[in-house]
Amino acid sequence: MCGIYLTNIPYEEGIIEKKLESISFRGPDYTGIQKINNLTFGHLRLSILDLDPRSNQPMSYENLSLVFNGEIYNYQTVKTELKDLGYLFKTESDTEVLLIGYKHWGKEVLDKINGMFAFSIYDALTNKLFSARDRLGVKPFYYYWHKGELELCSQIRPLLKDKNINDEAISIYLDTDFIPSPYTIAENVFKLPPGNYMEIDFKTSQLTIYEYWNLKETKIKDISYEDAKNELHDLLKDAVKIRLQSDVPIGSFLSGGIDSSLVSSIATNVSPTKISTFSIGFDDPIYDESKIAEQFAKIIDSNHTTTICRPSDIMELIPKLTEVYDEPFGDSSALPSLLLNKVTKQYVTVALSGDGGDESFIGYDHFDSLIKNRKIMDIPYGIRKFIANSGMLKLFGFNTHRINNALNTKSRNDFIENIFSRKGFLLKEKRQDWMKYYQGYKTWSDIFLQKAADLNIKLWLENDSNVKVDRASMAYSVEVRSPFLDYRVIEYARTLPMHYKYEKGRQKKILRDILKEYIPEEVFNQPKRGFAVPIGNWMRKELREEFDLALNDDFLNRVPNLNVKKFKGLYRDHMSEKADHRVYIWKLFVLSKWYEEFQF
């Protein structure tokens, strides 16, 4: 787990050193800078495998040079195959395996490797650069490309100098809480989409991007439930096992939910040593899962650490939030994630997590909501529109956001998209062109819930969940590995009959039945609280002054396309406890801190 950097812009070495220093938390163990032809490579190393300096980067093999961030979990298998082909190795790292693998297979190496990664390989003979990002977008990859000038990095901060704000990205952020690929907050800076590789020919200044992996139309397996459960269990065991490879201490996050509990249970079962587990709790019992997590830890016999998150912790973490989330990021669960990794780093350098389970196995509350309200969509749109505007809902006590959404939405696909985007709610002018990059979900499945799950994977998982986890862990130089983000698990889950995953409101049915082999069902069958912060109450009380100062008229009037009058009304209603608008207030607060940090 590291930070990568590469450019053909002729910066002085001192400038590049400062750029790397600004994100040094990604790799505090070694900083490598090397010039090859007219390219400058930079690398920040967090040593996980083969701690010897021989595995430092940039790494070269014959005419090839590499900077790489991530882990290749099946590197031992790939290494054996390459050895059988006659290749010799000087290190015990996955970095060398990736480099030699590219030497032999070229771009087809992407079909061989299973991992989380963002890397660039330069061929000094052809003067071409090959870059790639992992299938699910676990690792970040930013690049600036303009008139033949290239600069790429694991984070956007080193690329922001002298850039203009991308106004469209601000509008997208106000709709979604994040900025989805390929967009970024800056003009002429982009994210390489997941499952894509990029080739640059410096002789012709030609940049081309290709897709090598994506979700696809999947045939549902004809398989019994027991066989499916056993196959999935074996797959998860392997996904956990290959993620336990480490030359530094390793632990597991244990939230009290199904996913992290199953990962931690399997880890304690297959690990040769006792696993340490970590969780975050809150004083507010509505949000607190720490007591449940402690129960689980006793059952699976892990060394468990609980940390309570309080308003004072949030205030202390806000500067860290803007330091490491160097694009506006409105998911408030980033705060407890930062605190969790801060504590974890005191004990281990690598941690397993349950991220990705909700997407593949229908775990989020919005999946329940879609099922409950989808029949409304069968009513002709004109009648639905009339009901929504007639006041009947309020009269009969059915005036909920989801029901209103279903009544006012033209199609089921729009209903799904509205989970992830408010489509202009805070904007003066609605902008939805960006959704053109996320339309695949409409064709991959005819099953309503699977469509929603697919959009969840492609849009939210990459741009929210993975960003949150990467930045929160890297902030404290922790590597997080999630077995549910193994592409084999994602692909397998999509082939299962829907009622194996979701039946009569029972979310993640098959995962629950696997977990029963480790933890009694009566213990884990408790309401899901999610990894959320009671930020709505805190901003009315303990943090009120901070929010009033940040969300002043001067700032609000500088935000492109923001409907300031509407937002101020929401702010007043929330602070007077007439409504709950914490999501909108938090995202504007984060944006204000970003403006302050980057002097925009």
Coordinates of C-alpha atoms in Angstrom, one line a residue:
M1 CA 0.0 0.0 0.0
C2 CA 1.6 3.2 -1.2
G3 CA 1.4 6.4 -3.1
I4 CA 2.5 6.7 -6.7
Y5 CA 3.5 9.8 -8.7
L6 CA 4.8 10.2 -12.3
T7 CA 5.2 13.2 -14.6
N8 CA 6.9 14.4 -17.8
I9 CA 6.6 18.0 -16.7
P10 CA 10.2 19.3 -16.0
Y11 CA 9.8 20.2 -12.4
E12 CA 12.8 20.7 -10.2
E13 CA 13.4 17.8 -7.9
G14 CA 12.7 20.0 -4.8
I15 CA 9.1 20.6 -6.1
I16 CA 8.5 16.9 -6.6
E17 CA 9.8 16.2 -3.1
K18 CA 7.2 18.7 -1.8
K19 CA 4.4 17.2 -3.8
L20 CA 5.2 13.8 -2.3
E21 CA 5.6 15.2 1.2
S22 CA 2.1 16.5 1.0
I23 CA 0.8 12.9 0.8
S24 CA 3.6 11.2 2.8
F25 CA 1.0 9.5 5.1
R26 CA 0.4 7.1 2.2
G27 CA 3.9 5.7 2.5
P28 CA 6.1 6.8 5.4
D29 CA 8.7 4.0 5.1
Y30 CA 10.6 5.1 2.0
T31 CA 10.4 7.8 -0.6
G32 CA 11.8 7.0 -4.0
I33 CA 12.4 9.5 -6.8
Q34 CA 14.0 8.5 -10.1
K35 CA 14.3 10.1 -13.5
I36 CA 14.2 7.9 -16.6
N37 CA 14.4 9.6 -20.0
N38 CA 12.1 12.7 -19.6
L39 CA 9.9 11.1 -17.0
T40 CA 10.2 11.5 -13.2
F41 CA 8.9 8.7 -11.0
G42 CA 7.9 9.1 -7.4
H43 CA 6.9 6.5 -4.8
L44 CA 5.9 6.5 -1.2
R45 CA 6.3 3.1 0.4
L46 CA 4.2 1.5 3.2
S47 CA 6.1 -1.7 3.6
I48 CA 3.8 -4.8 3.9
L49 CA 5.5 -7.6 1.9
D50 CA 9.3 -8.2 1.8
L51 CA 10.3 -5.3 4.1
D52 CA 13.8 -5.4 2.6
P53 CA 15.0 -2.2 0.7
R54 CA 15.4 -4.5 -2.4
S55 CA 11.6 -4.1 -2.8
N56 CA 11.6 -0.3 -2.8
Q57 CA 10.2 1.5 -5.8
P58 CA 10.5 2.8 -8.5
M59 CA 11.4 -0.8 -9.5
S60 CA 13.0 -1.7 -12.9
Y61 CA 13.4 -4.8 -14.9
E62 CA 15.3 -4.6 -18.2
N63 CA 13.6 -1.8 -20.2
L64 CA 10.6 -1.5 -17.8
S65 CA 10.1 0.7 -14.8
L66 CA 7.2 0.6 -12.4
V67 CA 5.4 2.5 -9.6
F68 CA 2.7 0.5 -8.0
N69 CA 0.1 1.1 -5.2
G70 CA -1.8 -1.8 -3.7
E71 CA -1.5 -5.6 -3.3
I72 CA -1.6 -8.5 -5.7
Y73 CA -3.2 -11.2 -3.5
N74 CA -2.5 -14.1 -5.8
Y75 CA 1.1 -13.1 -6.5
Q76 CA 2.5 -16.4 -5.3
T77 CA 0.4 -18.3 -7.9
V78 CA 1.5 -15.9 -10.6
K79 CA 5.1 -16.1 -9.5
T80 CA 5.1 -19.9 -9.7
E81 CA 3.8 -19.7 -13.2
L82 CA 6.5 -17.2 -14.2
K83 CA 9.2 -19.3 -12.6
D84 CA 8.0 -22.3 -14.6
L85 CA 8.4 -20.1 -17.7
G86 CA 12.1 -19.5 -16.8
Y87 CA 12.0 -16.1 -15.0
L88 CA 14.2 -15.5 -11.9
F89 CA 13.2 -13.3 -9.0
K90 CA 15.4 -11.1 -6.7
T91 CA 12.7 -10.2 -4.2
E92 CA 9.8 -11.7 -2.3
S93 CA 7.5 -8.9 -3.2
D94 CA 4.3 -8.8 -5.3
T95 CA 5.8 -5.7 -7.0
E96 CA 8.4 -7.7 -8.9
V97 CA 5.8 -10.3 -9.8
L98 CA 3.6 -7.6 -11.4
L99 CA 6.6 -6.1 -13.3
I100 CA 7.8 -9.4 -14.7
G101 CA 4.3 -10.5 -15.4
Y102 CA 3.8 -7.4 -17.6
K103 CA 7.1 -8.2 -19.3
H104 CA 5.8 -11.6 -20.3
W105 CA 2.1 -11.1 -20.9
G106 CA 1.8 -7.4 -21.6
K107 CA -1.7 -6.0 -20.9
E108 CA -3.0 -9.6 -20.4
V109 CA -1.3 -9.6 -17.0
L110 CA -4.5 -7.8 -15.8
D111 CA -6.5 -11.0 -16.4
K112 CA -3.9 -12.9 -14.3
I113 CA -3.9 -10.8 -11.2
N114 CA -6.4 -10.6 -8.3
G115 CA -5.9 -7.5 -6.1
M116 CA -6.4 -3.9 -5.4
F117 CA -4.0 -1.8 -7.5
A118 CA -3.1 1.4 -9.4
F119 CA 0.2 1.3 -11.3
S120 CA 2.2 2.7 -14.2
I121 CA 4.8 0.8 -16.2
Y122 CA 7.1 2.7 -18.5
D123 CA 8.9 1.1 -21.5
A124 CA 12.1 3.1 -22.1
L125 CA 12.6 1.4 -25.5
T126 CA 9.2 2.3 -27.0
N127 CA 8.7 5.5 -24.9
K128 CA 5.2 4.3 -23.9
L129 CA 3.4 4.2 -20.6
F130 CA 0.9 1.6 -19.5
S131 CA -1.3 2.3 -16.5
A132 CA -4.1 0.4 -14.9
R133 CA -6.6 0.5 -12.0
D134 CA -8.2 -2.5 -10.3
R135 CA -11.6 -3.9 -11.2
L136 CA -13.6 -2.3 -8.4
G137 CA -11.7 0.9 -8.0
V138 CA -10.3 0.1 -4.5
K139 CA -7.1 2.1 -5.2
P140 CA -7.3 5.7 -6.5
F141 CA -5.7 6.9 -9.8
Y142 CA -5.7 10.6 -10.7
Y143 CA -4.1 12.1 -13.8
Y144 CA -3.6 15.4 -15.5
W145 CA -3.3 15.4 -19.3
H146 CA -3.2 18.5 -21.3
K147 CA -1.3 19.2 -24.6
G148 CA 1.0 16.3 -24.0
E149 CA 1.8 17.1 -20.4
L150 CA 1.2 14.3 -17.9
E151 CA 1.1 14.2 -14.2
L152 CA -0.5 11.3 -12.3
C153 CA -0.8 10.5 -8.6
S154 CA -2.6 8.4 -6.0
Q155 CA -4.2 11.6 -4.7
I156 CA -5.3 14.9 -6.3
R157 CA -3.5 17.3 -3.9
P158 CA -0.1 17.3 -5.7
L159 CA -1.9 18.0 -9.0
L160 CA -4.1 21.0 -7.9
K161 CA -1.6 23.9 -8.2
D162 CA -2.7 26.4 -10.8
K163 CA -5.8 24.5 -11.7
N164 CA -9.4 25.9 -11.9
I165 CA -12.4 24.4 -10.1
N166 CA -14.6 22.2 -12.2
D167 CA -18.0 23.8 -11.7
E168 CA -19.8 20.7 -13.0
A169 CA -18.0 18.6 -10.4
I170 CA -19.4 20.9 -7.6
S171 CA -22.9 20.4 -8.9
I172 CA -22.4 16.6 -9.0
Y173 CA -21.0 16.7 -5.4
L174 CA -24.1 18.6 -4.2
D175 CA -26.3 15.9 -5.7
T176 CA -24.3 12.8 -4.5
D177 CA -21.9 13.6 -1.6
F178 CA -18.9 12.6 -3.8
I179 CA -17.3 13.3 -7.2
P180 CA -17.6 10.2 -9.4
S181 CA -15.0 9.0 -12.0
P182 CA -13.9 10.2 -14.5
Y183 CA -14.6 13.6 -13.0
T184 CA -12.5 15.4 -10.4
I185 CA -12.8 18.8 -8.6
A186 CA -10.2 20.3 -11.0
E187 CA -10.4 21.0 -14.8
N188 CA -8.2 18.8 -16.9
V189 CA -7.6 16.4 -14.1
F190 CA -9.4 13.0 -14.3
K191 CA -9.8 9.7 -12.5
L192 CA -9.0 6.5 -14.4
P193 CA -12.2 4.5 -14.1
P194 CA -12.1 1.1 -12.4
G195 CA -11.4 -1.9 -14.6
N196 CA -9.7 0.3 -17.1
Y197 CA -6.1 0.7 -18.4
M198 CA -4.5 3.7 -20.1
E199 CA -1.8 3.7 -22.7
I200 CA 0.2 6.8 -23.6
D201 CA 2.6 7.1 -26.5
F202 CA 4.9 10.0 -25.7
K203 CA 6.2 10.1 -29.3
T204 CA 2.7 11.0 -30.7
S205 CA 1.3 12.5 -27.5
Q206 CA -1.6 10.0 -27.8
L207 CA -3.6 8.9 -24.7
T208 CA -6.0 6.0 -25.1
I209 CA -8.2 4.3 -22.4
Y210 CA -9.6 0.8 -22.7
E211 CA -11.9 -1.3 -20.5
Y212 CA -10.6 -4.7 -19.4
W213 CA -13.3 -5.6 -16.8
N214 CA -16.9 -4.7 -16.0
L215 CA -20.1 -6.1 -14.6
K216 CA -21.9 -7.9 -17.4
E217 CA -25.2 -9.7 -18.2
T218 CA -25.1 -12.7 -16.0
K219 CA -27.0 -16.0 -16.3
I220 CA -28.5 -17.1 -12.9
K221 CA -27.0 -20.4 -11.7
D222 CA -29.2 -23.5 -11.5
I223 CA -27.9 -24.5 -8.1
S224 CA -29.4 -25.7 -4.8
Y225 CA -29.3 -23.3 -1.8
E226 CA -27.0 -25.6 0.2
D227 CA -24.5 -26.0 -2.7
A228 CA -24.5 -22.2 -3.3
K229 CA -23.9 -21.6 0.4
N230 CA -21.0 -24.1 0.5
E231 CA -19.4 -22.7 -2.7
L232 CA -19.7 -19.1 -1.5
H233 CA -18.3 -20.1 1.9
D234 CA -15.3 -21.7 0.3
L235 CA -14.8 -18.7 -1.9
L236 CA -14.9 -16.3 1.0
K237 CA -12.5 -18.5 2.9
D238 CA -10.0 -18.3 0.1
A239 CA -10.6 -14.5 -0.3
V240 CA -9.8 -14.1 3.4
K241 CA -6.8 -16.4 3.4
I242 CA -5.0 -14.7 0.5
R243 CA -5.6 -11.4 2.3
L244 CA -3.8 -12.6 5.4
Q245 CA -0.4 -12.6 3.6
S246 CA 1.7 -10.0 5.4
D247 CA 5.1 -9.4 6.8
V248 CA 3.6 -7.0 9.4
P249 CA 0.9 -7.4 12.1
I250 CA -2.6 -7.9 10.8
G251 CA -6.1 -7.5 12.4
S252 CA -9.7 -7.1 11.4
F253 CA -12.4 -4.5 11.8
L254 CA -15.5 -5.8 13.7
S255 CA -18.5 -3.4 13.6
G256 CA -21.2 -5.7 14.9
G257 CA -22.7 -6.1 11.4
I258 CA -23.0 -9.3 9.4
D259 CA -20.2 -8.6 6.9
S260 CA -17.3 -7.7 9.2
S261 CA -18.4 -10.4 11.6
L262 CA -18.2 -13.0 8.9
V263 CA -14.8 -11.8 7.7
S264 CA -13.5 -11.7 11.3
S265 CA -14.9 -15.1 12.0
I266 CA -13.3 -16.7 9.0
A267 CA -10.0 -14.9 9.7
T268 CA -9.9 -16.3 13.2
N269 CA -10.6 -19.7 11.8
V270 CA -7.9 -19.8 9.1
S271 CA -5.2 -17.6 10.7
P272 CA -2.3 -19.4 12.4
T273 CA -2.2 -16.7 15.0
K274 CA -4.9 -15.0 17.2
I275 CA -6.6 -12.1 15.4
S276 CA -7.0 -8.6 16.9
T277 CA -10.3 -6.9 16.2
F278 CA -11.3 -3.3 16.4
S279 CA -14.6 -1.3 16.6
I280 CA -15.9 2.2 17.1
G281 CA -18.8 3.0 19.5
F282 CA -20.9 6.1 20.3
D283 CA -22.5 7.4 23.4
D284 CA -25.8 7.5 21.5
P285 CA -27.3 4.0 21.7
I286 CA -29.2 4.6 18.4
Y287 CA -25.8 4.6 16.6
D288 CA -23.8 2.3 18.8
E289 CA -22.9 -1.2 17.8
S290 CA -19.9 -1.6 20.0
K291 CA -21.6 -3.8 22.6
I292 CA -22.7 -6.2 19.9
A293 CA -19.2 -6.2 18.4
E294 CA -17.8 -7.1 21.9
Q295 CA -20.2 -10.0 22.1
F296 CA -19.0 -11.3 18.8
A297 CA -15.3 -10.9 19.7
K298 CA -15.8 -13.1 22.8
I299 CA -17.4 -15.8 20.7
I300 CA -14.7 -15.9 18.0
D301 CA -12.0 -15.4 20.7
S302 CA -10.2 -12.3 19.2
N303 CA -8.2 -9.6 21.0
H304 CA -10.7 -6.8 20.8
T305 CA -10.4 -3.0 21.2
T306 CA -13.4 -0.6 21.4
T307 CA -13.0 3.1 21.0
I308 CA -15.9 5.5 21.8
C309 CA -16.3 8.5 19.3
R310 CA -17.4 11.8 20.9
P311 CA -18.1 15.3 19.5
S312 CA -14.7 16.4 20.6
D313 CA -13.1 13.6 18.5
I314 CA -15.0 14.9 15.5
M315 CA -13.7 18.4 16.0
E316 CA -10.2 17.2 16.2
L317 CA -10.6 15.1 13.1
I318 CA -12.0 17.8 10.8
P319 CA -8.6 19.1 9.9
K320 CA -7.5 15.6 9.1
L321 CA -10.6 15.1 7.0
T322 CA -9.6 18.0 4.7
E323 CA -6.0 17.0 4.7
V324 CA -6.4 13.5 3.4
Y325 CA -9.8 13.7 1.6
D326 CA -8.4 16.2 -0.8
E327 CA -11.6 16.3 -2.9
P328 CA -14.9 17.3 -1.3
F329 CA -16.4 14.2 0.3
G330 CA -19.7 14.4 2.1
D331 CA -20.1 11.0 3.7
S332 CA -19.9 11.8 7.5
S333 CA -19.0 8.2 8.3
A334 CA -15.5 9.2 7.1
L335 CA -15.0 10.6 10.6
P336 CA -15.4 7.4 12.6
S337 CA -13.4 5.6 9.9
L338 CA -10.5 8.0 10.5
L339 CA -10.8 7.4 14.3
L340 CA -11.0 3.7 13.8
N341 CA -7.8 3.6 11.7
K342 CA -6.0 6.0 14.1
V343 CA -6.6 3.5 16.9
T344 CA -5.9 0.4 14.8
K345 CA -2.5 1.7 13.7
Q346 CA -1.3 1.5 17.4
Y347 CA -1.7 -2.3 17.1
V348 CA -1.5 -3.5 13.4
T349 CA -0.6 -2.2 10.0
V350 CA -3.0 -4.3 8.0
A351 CA -6.7 -4.7 8.7
L352 CA -9.5 -6.8 7.1
S353 CA -12.9 -5.2 6.6
G354 CA -16.4 -6.2 5.5
D355 CA -16.8 -3.5 2.9
G356 CA -18.6 -4.6 -0.2
G357 CA -20.9 -7.2 1.4
D358 CA -24.0 -4.9 1.3
E359 CA -23.7 -4.3 -2.4
S360 CA -23.5 -7.9 -3.5
F361 CA -25.9 -9.4 -1.0
I362 CA -28.6 -6.8 -0.8
G363 CA -27.9 -5.4 2.7
Y364 CA -28.7 -1.7 2.6
D365 CA -32.0 -0.3 3.9
H366 CA -32.7 1.3 0.5
F367 CA -33.1 -2.2 -1.0
D368 CA -36.0 -2.7 1.4
S369 CA -37.4 0.6 0.4
L370 CA -37.3 -0.2 -3.3
I371 CA -39.2 -3.4 -2.7
K372 CA -41.8 -1.8 -0.5
N373 CA -42.5 1.1 -2.9
R374 CA -42.0 -0.5 -6.3
K375 CA -45.6 -1.4 -6.7
I376 CA -46.4 2.3 -6.6
M377 CA -44.5 2.6 -9.9
D378 CA -47.1 0.4 -11.6
I379 CA -49.7 3.1 -11.1
P380 CA -49.9 5.4 -14.2
Y381 CA -47.6 8.4 -13.8
G382 CA -50.4 11.0 -14.2
I383 CA -52.4 9.4 -11.3
R384 CA -49.2 9.2 -9.2
K385 CA -48.4 12.8 -9.8
F386 CA -51.9 13.9 -8.8
I387 CA -51.7 11.9 -5.6
A388 CA -48.3 13.4 -4.7
N389 CA -49.6 17.0 -5.2
S390 CA -53.1 16.5 -3.7
G391 CA -52.0 16.5 0.0
M392 CA -53.6 13.1 0.5
L393 CA -50.3 11.6 1.7
K394 CA -50.0 14.1 4.6
L395 CA -53.7 13.6 5.5
F396 CA -53.2 9.8 5.9
G397 CA -49.7 9.9 7.4
F398 CA -47.9 8.5 4.4
N399 CA -45.8 11.6 3.6
T400 CA -42.4 9.9 3.5
H401 CA -39.5 10.7 1.2
R402 CA -39.4 7.3 -0.5
I403 CA -43.2 7.3 -1.2
N404 CA -43.0 10.8 -2.6
N405 CA -40.0 9.8 -4.6
A406 CA -41.9 6.8 -6.1
L407 CA -45.0 8.9 -6.9
N408 CA -43.0 11.7 -8.6
T409 CA -40.6 9.4 -10.5
K410 CA -41.3 8.5 -14.1
S411 CA -39.7 5.1 -14.3
R412 CA -38.3 2.4 -12.1
N413 CA -34.8 3.1 -13.3
D414 CA -35.2 6.8 -12.2
F415 CA -36.5 5.5 -8.9
I416 CA -33.2 3.5 -8.5
E417 CA -31.0 6.4 -9.5
N418 CA -32.7 8.7 -7.0
I419 CA -31.2 6.6 -4.2
F420 CA -27.8 7.9 -5.2
S421 CA -28.5 11.3 -6.5
R422 CA -31.0 14.0 -5.5
K423 CA -31.0 15.3 -9.1
G424 CA -30.7 19.0 -8.6
F425 CA -32.4 19.4 -5.2
L426 CA -29.8 22.0 -4.0
L427 CA -29.1 23.4 -7.4
K428 CA -30.3 26.4 -9.3
E429 CA -29.8 24.5 -12.6
K430 CA -30.2 20.7 -12.7
R431 CA -27.3 18.8 -14.3
Q432 CA -27.4 15.1 -15.0
D433 CA -25.0 14.5 -17.9
W434 CA -22.6 12.7 -15.7
M435 CA -25.0 9.8 -15.3
K436 CA -24.1 8.7 -18.9
Y437 CA -21.1 6.9 -17.4
Y438 CA -23.3 4.8 -15.2
Q439 CA -26.1 3.5 -17.4
G440 CA -24.8 -0.1 -17.7
Y441 CA -27.0 -1.2 -14.8
K442 CA -30.1 -0.9 -17.1
T443 CA -28.9 -3.8 -19.3
W444 CA -27.0 -6.2 -17.1
S445 CA -30.1 -7.6 -15.3
D446 CA -33.9 -7.7 -15.6
I447 CA -34.2 -8.2 -11.8
F448 CA -35.2 -4.9 -10.1
L449 CA -33.1 -5.4 -7.0
Q450 CA -30.1 -6.6 -9.0
K451 CA -30.3 -3.4 -11.1
A452 CA -30.1 -1.4 -7.9
A453 CA -27.3 -3.5 -6.6
D454 CA -25.3 -3.1 -9.8
L455 CA -25.6 0.7 -9.7
N456 CA -24.6 0.5 -6.1
I457 CA -21.4 -1.3 -7.1
K458 CA -20.5 0.8 -10.0
L459 CA -21.4 4.3 -8.7
W460 CA -21.5 4.3 -4.9
L461 CA -19.0 1.6 -4.0
E462 CA -16.1 3.1 -6.0
N463 CA -16.8 6.7 -5.4
D464 CA -18.0 6.7 -1.8
S465 CA -17.2 3.6 0.1
N466 CA -13.8 2.9 -1.4
V467 CA -12.7 6.5 -1.2
K468 CA -13.8 6.7 2.4
V469 CA -11.8 3.5 3.3
D470 CA -8.7 4.3 1.3
R471 CA -8.2 7.9 2.6
A472 CA -9.2 7.0 6.2
S473 CA -6.7 4.1 6.3
M474 CA -3.9 5.8 4.4
A475 CA -4.3 8.9 6.7
Y476 CA -2.7 6.7 9.4
S477 CA -0.6 4.4 7.1
V478 CA -2.9 1.4 7.5
E479 CA -3.7 -1.0 4.7
V480 CA -7.3 -2.2 4.6
R481 CA -8.2 -5.4 2.7
S482 CA -11.8 -6.4 2.0
P483 CA -12.6 -10.0 0.9
F484 CA -16.0 -9.0 -0.3
L485 CA -14.3 -6.8 -2.9
D486 CA -12.6 -9.8 -4.4
Y487 CA -13.9 -9.7 -8.0
R488 CA -14.7 -13.4 -7.8
V489 CA -17.1 -12.8 -4.9
I490 CA -18.8 -9.9 -6.8
E491 CA -19.2 -12.1 -9.9
Y492 CA -20.4 -15.1 -8.0
A493 CA -23.0 -13.2 -6.0
R494 CA -24.5 -11.9 -9.2
T495 CA -25.1 -15.4 -10.5
L496 CA -27.2 -16.5 -7.4
P497 CA -31.0 -16.4 -7.5
M498 CA -32.2 -13.3 -5.8
H499 CA -34.1 -15.1 -3.1
Y500 CA -30.8 -16.7 -1.9
K501 CA -29.7 -13.2 -1.1
Y502 CA -32.9 -11.4 -0.2
E503 CA -36.1 -13.2 0.9
K504 CA -39.2 -11.6 2.5
G505 CA -37.3 -8.7 3.8
R506 CA -34.4 -10.9 5.1
Q507 CA -31.3 -9.1 3.8
K508 CA -28.1 -11.0 3.1
K509 CA -29.8 -14.3 3.7
I510 CA -27.0 -16.5 2.5
L511 CA -24.3 -14.6 4.5
R512 CA -26.4 -14.9 7.6
D513 CA -26.7 -18.6 7.2
I514 CA -22.9 -19.0 6.7
L515 CA -22.3 -16.8 9.8
K516 CA -24.5 -19.2 11.8
E517 CA -21.6 -21.6 11.6
Y518 CA -19.5 -19.3 13.7
I519 CA -21.9 -17.1 15.8
P520 CA -25.4 -18.1 17.1
E521 CA -28.1 -16.5 15.0
E522 CA -29.9 -15.0 18.1
V523 CA -26.7 -13.1 18.9
F524 CA -26.1 -11.5 15.4
N525 CA -29.8 -11.2 14.4
Q526 CA -30.1 -7.6 15.6
P527 CA -31.1 -4.4 13.8
K528 CA -28.3 -2.9 11.6
R529 CA -27.2 0.6 12.7
G530 CA -24.7 1.3 10.0
F531 CA -21.4 3.1 10.4
A532 CA -22.9 6.5 11.0
V533 CA -22.3 9.5 13.2
P534 CA -25.0 11.4 15.2
I535 CA -23.8 14.5 13.3
G536 CA -27.4 15.9 13.0
N537 CA -27.7 16.4 16.7
W538 CA -24.1 17.5 17.2
M539 CA -24.4 20.3 14.6
R540 CA -27.4 21.7 16.5
K541 CA -25.6 21.6 19.9
E542 CA -21.9 20.9 20.5
L543 CA -20.8 21.9 16.9
R544 CA -23.4 24.7 16.3
E545 CA -20.9 27.6 16.4
E546 CA -18.5 25.8 14.0
F547 CA -21.3 25.3 11.5
D548 CA -22.6 28.8 11.7
L549 CA -19.1 30.3 11.1
A550 CA -18.4 28.0 8.1
L551 CA -21.7 28.3 6.3
N552 CA -21.7 32.1 6.0
D553 CA -23.1 34.1 3.2
D554 CA -19.7 34.9 1.6
F555 CA -19.0 31.2 1.2
L556 CA -22.4 30.1 0.1
N557 CA -22.5 32.8 -2.6
R558 CA -19.2 31.5 -4.0
V559 CA -20.5 27.9 -4.5
P560 CA -21.3 27.5 -8.3
N561 CA -24.9 26.6 -9.0
L562 CA -26.0 26.4 -5.4
N563 CA -29.6 27.6 -4.6
V564 CA -28.5 29.6 -1.6
K565 CA -32.0 30.7 -0.6
K566 CA -33.2 27.1 -0.5
F567 CA -30.2 25.9 1.4
K568 CA -30.6 28.6 4.1
G569 CA -34.2 27.5 4.5
L570 CA -33.1 23.9 5.1
Y571 CA -30.5 25.1 7.5
R572 CA -33.0 27.1 9.6
D573 CA -35.5 24.2 9.6
H574 CA -32.8 21.7 10.8
M575 CA -31.3 23.9 13.5
S576 CA -34.8 24.6 14.9
E577 CA -35.6 20.9 14.8
K578 CA -38.4 21.2 12.3
A579 CA -36.7 18.7 9.9
D580 CA -33.7 16.6 9.5
H581 CA -31.4 18.1 6.8
R582 CA -28.1 17.0 8.2
V583 CA -26.9 15.4 4.9
Y584 CA -27.2 18.7 3.0
I585 CA -25.7 20.7 5.8
W586 CA -22.7 18.4 6.3
K587 CA -21.8 18.3 2.6
L588 CA -21.8 22.1 2.4
F589 CA -19.8 22.3 5.6
V590 CA -17.2 19.9 4.1
L591 CA -17.1 21.9 0.9
S592 CA -16.4 25.1 2.9
K593 CA -13.5 23.4 4.6
W594 CA -12.2 22.3 1.2
Y595 CA -12.4 25.9 -0.1
E596 CA -10.5 27.1 3.0
E597 CA -7.8 24.4 2.7
F598 CA -7.1 24.8 -1.0
Q599 CA -7.6 28.6 -1.1
F600 CA -10.4 28.6 -3.7

